[in-house]
Coordinates of C-alpha atoms in Angstrom, one line a residue:
X711 CA 0.0 0.0 0.0
X712 CA 1.3 3.5 -0.9
X713 CA 0.8 6.1 1.9
X714 CA 1.3 9.7 0.9
X715 CA 2.7 12.6 2.9
X716 CA 2.5 16.2 1.8
X717 CA 3.7 19.4 3.5
X718 CA 3.6 23.1 2.9
X719 CA 5.4 25.6 5.1
X720 CA 2.7 28.3 5.4
X721 CA -1.1 28.6 5.3
X722 CA -0.7 30.8 2.2
X723 CA 0.6 27.8 0.2
X724 CA -1.6 25.1 -1.2
X725 CA -1.2 21.3 -1.0
X726 CA -3.1 20.7 -4.3
X727 CA 0.0 20.0 -6.5
X728 CA 1.4 17.5 -4.0
X729 CA -2.0 15.9 -3.3
X730 CA -2.6 15.5 -7.1
X731 CA 0.8 13.9 -7.7
X732 CA 0.5 11.5 -4.7
X733 CA -3.0 10.5 -5.8
X734 CA -1.8 9.9 -9.4
X735 CA 1.1 7.8 -8.0
X736 CA -1.5 5.5 -6.4
X737 CA -1.5 6.6 -2.8
X738 CA -4.6 5.3 -1.0
X739 CA -4.2 7.5 2.0
X740 CA -2.5 10.9 2.2
X741 CA -1.4 12.7 5.4
X742 CA -0.7 16.4 5.4
X743 CA 1.0 19.2 7.4
X744 CA 1.1 22.9 7.2
X745 CA 4.3 23.5 9.2
X746 CA 8.0 24.4 8.6
X747 CA 10.3 21.6 7.7
X748 CA 12.6 22.8 10.5
X749 CA 10.0 21.5 13.0
X750 CA 10.9 17.9 14.0
X751 CA 7.5 17.2 15.4
X752 CA 4.8 17.4 12.7
X753 CA 1.4 15.9 13.5
X754 CA 0.6 14.8 9.9
X755 CA 4.0 13.0 9.6
X756 CA 3.6 11.4 13.0
X757 CA 0.1 10.1 12.0
X758 CA 1.5 8.8 8.7
X759 CA 4.3 7.0 10.5
X760 CA 1.9 5.5 13.0
X761 CA -0.5 4.4 10.3
X762 CA 2.0 2.8 7.9
X763 CA 2.7 -0.9 8.2
X764 CA 5.6 -3.2 7.1
X765 CA 5.4 -3.8 3.4
X766 CA 3.9 -0.4 2.7
X767 CA 5.7 2.6 1.2
X768 CA 5.8 6.2 2.3
X769 CA 5.5 8.5 -0.8
X770 CA 6.4 12.2 -0.9
X771 CA 6.3 14.6 -3.8
X772 CA 9.8 15.8 -3.1
X773 CA 12.6 14.9 -0.7
X774 CA 12.5 18.3 1.1
X775 CA 8.9 17.6 2.1
X776 CA 10.1 14.8 4.5
X777 CA 13.3 16.3 5.9
X778 CA 15.2 19.5 6.0
X779 CA 18.7 18.1 5.8
X780 CA 20.4 15.1 4.3
X781 CA 21.2 13.8 7.8
X782 CA 17.5 14.1 8.8
X783 CA 16.4 12.4 5.6
X784 CA 18.8 9.5 6.1
X785 CA 17.7 9.1 9.7
X786 CA 14.0 9.0 8.8
X787 CA 14.5 6.6 5.8
X788 CA 16.7 4.3 7.9
X789 CA 13.9 4.2 10.5
X790 CA 11.5 3.3 7.7
X791 CA 13.8 0.6 6.4
X792 CA 14.2 -0.9 9.9
X793 CA 10.4 -1.1 10.1
X794 CA 10.4 -2.9 6.6
X795 CA 8.7 0.2 5.1
X796 CA 9.7 1.4 1.6
X797 CA 10.2 5.1 0.6
X798 CA 9.5 6.9 -2.7
X799 CA 10.1 10.4 -3.8
X800 CA 8.3 11.3 -7.0
X801 CA 10.3 14.3 -8.1
X802 CA 13.7 12.7 -7.5
X803 CA 12.5 9.3 -8.7
X804 CA 13.9 7.6 -5.6
X805 CA 12.4 4.2 -4.6
X806 CA 14.1 2.4 -1.8
X807 CA 12.1 -0.8 -2.5
X808 CA 14.5 -1.6 -5.3
X809 CA 18.0 -2.8 -4.5
X810 CA 19.7 -0.3 -6.8
X811 CA 18.0 2.7 -5.2
X812 CA 18.7 1.3 -1.8
X813 CA 22.4 1.1 -2.6
X814 CA 22.4 4.7 -3.9
X815 CA 20.7 5.9 -0.7
X816 CA 23.3 4.1 1.5
X817 CA 26.0 5.8 -0.5
X818 CA 24.3 9.2 0.2
X819 CA 24.3 8.2 3.9
X820 CA 28.0 7.2 3.9
X821 CA 28.8 10.6 2.2
X822 CA 26.8 12.5 4.8
X823 CA 28.6 10.6 7.6
X824 CA 31.9 11.4 6.0
X825 CA 31.0 15.1 5.8
X826 CA 30.1 15.1 9.5
X827 CA 33.4 13.5 10.4
X828 CA 35.4 16.0 8.3
X829 CA 33.5 18.9 10.0
X830 CA 34.2 17.5 13.4
X831 CA 37.9 17.0 12.6
X832 CA 38.2 20.6 11.3
X833 CA 36.4 22.0 14.4
X834 CA 38.7 20.0 16.7
X835 CA 41.8 21.1 14.8
X836 CA 40.7 24.8 14.9
X837 CA 40.1 24.5 18.7
X838 CA 43.5 23.0 19.2
X839 CA 45.2 25.7 17.2
X840 CA 43.4 28.4 19.1
X841 CA 44.4 26.8 22.4
X842 CA 48.0 26.6 21.2
X843 CA 47.9 30.4 20.6
X844 CA 46.5 30.9 24.2
X845 CA 42.9 31.5 23.3
X846 CA 40.3 30.0 25.6
X847 CA 36.9 29.0 24.3
X848 CA 33.7 29.6 26.1
X849 CA 31.8 32.5 27.5
X850 CA 33.9 35.2 29.1
X851 CA 33.6 35.6 32.9
X852 CA 31.1 38.1 34.1
X853 CA 33.4 39.6 36.7
X854 CA 37.1 40.3 36.9
X855 CA 39.1 38.9 39.9
X856 CA 39.0 42.4 41.4
X857 CA 35.2 42.7 41.0
X858 CA 34.8 39.2 42.5
X859 CA 36.7 40.4 45.6
X860 CA 34.5 43.5 45.8
X861 CA 31.3 41.4 45.4
X862 CA 32.3 39.1 48.2
X863 CA 33.2 42.0 50.4
X864 CA 29.9 43.8 49.8
X865 CA 28.0 40.5 50.2
X866 CA 29.6 39.9 53.6
X867 CA 28.7 43.5 54.7
X868 CA 25.0 43.2 55.5
X869 CA 24.5 47.0 55.0
X870 CA 24.4 46.5 51.2
X871 CA 21.4 44.6 49.7
X872 CA 21.8 41.9 47.1
X873 CA 19.8 44.0 44.6
X874 CA 22.2 47.0 45.1
X875 CA 25.3 44.8 44.7
X876 CA 23.8 43.3 41.5
X877 CA 22.9 46.7 40.1
X878 CA 26.3 48.1 41.0
X879 CA 28.2 45.3 39.3
X880 CA 25.7 44.8 36.4
X881 CA 25.1 41.1 37.1
X882 CA 22.1 39.0 38.0
X883 CA 21.3 37.5 41.5
X884 CA 22.2 34.1 40.2
X885 CA 25.6 35.2 39.0
X886 CA 26.3 37.0 42.3
X887 CA 25.3 33.8 44.2
X888 CA 27.6 31.7 42.0
X889 CA 30.7 34.0 42.6
X890 CA 30.0 34.4 46.4
X891 CA 29.8 30.6 46.9
X892 CA 33.1 29.9 45.1

């Protein structure tokens, strides 16, 4: 059984083109969403994935209707494959129910994983180079060592309120508490 999924990003857009293409492709049931592809939780997609059974195929008009990135697509299609559910994209003519298309999709997956590894290696190399030059990562401290001493001194003196100390140093109560407890 072919189960269709169609999505548009805004209410100004129409699902007609996708709905017609999915119907023409032979989808017996079509689930829809009007939501950004960046949202990971989409009710129509969730309903489609709950409805679909092993041996069925999820059909979309275009790959970007299912996922925003290659990584997201590969994750979703791998989940479908693990559940013995096929996947078809009409525009890109991808059909994971055939062995050749399954191979191509796995190659895409391997390339995406390779890309993630390269990015991770570059990031780690950049961080190591910055550390070697004496640069420290992370958020800068809210207070200098001198201001920390002043904050502790003012806090110990019960004549100055916490609100006054925070206003004077330009920090929040939480930040003051963190420095005073150190």
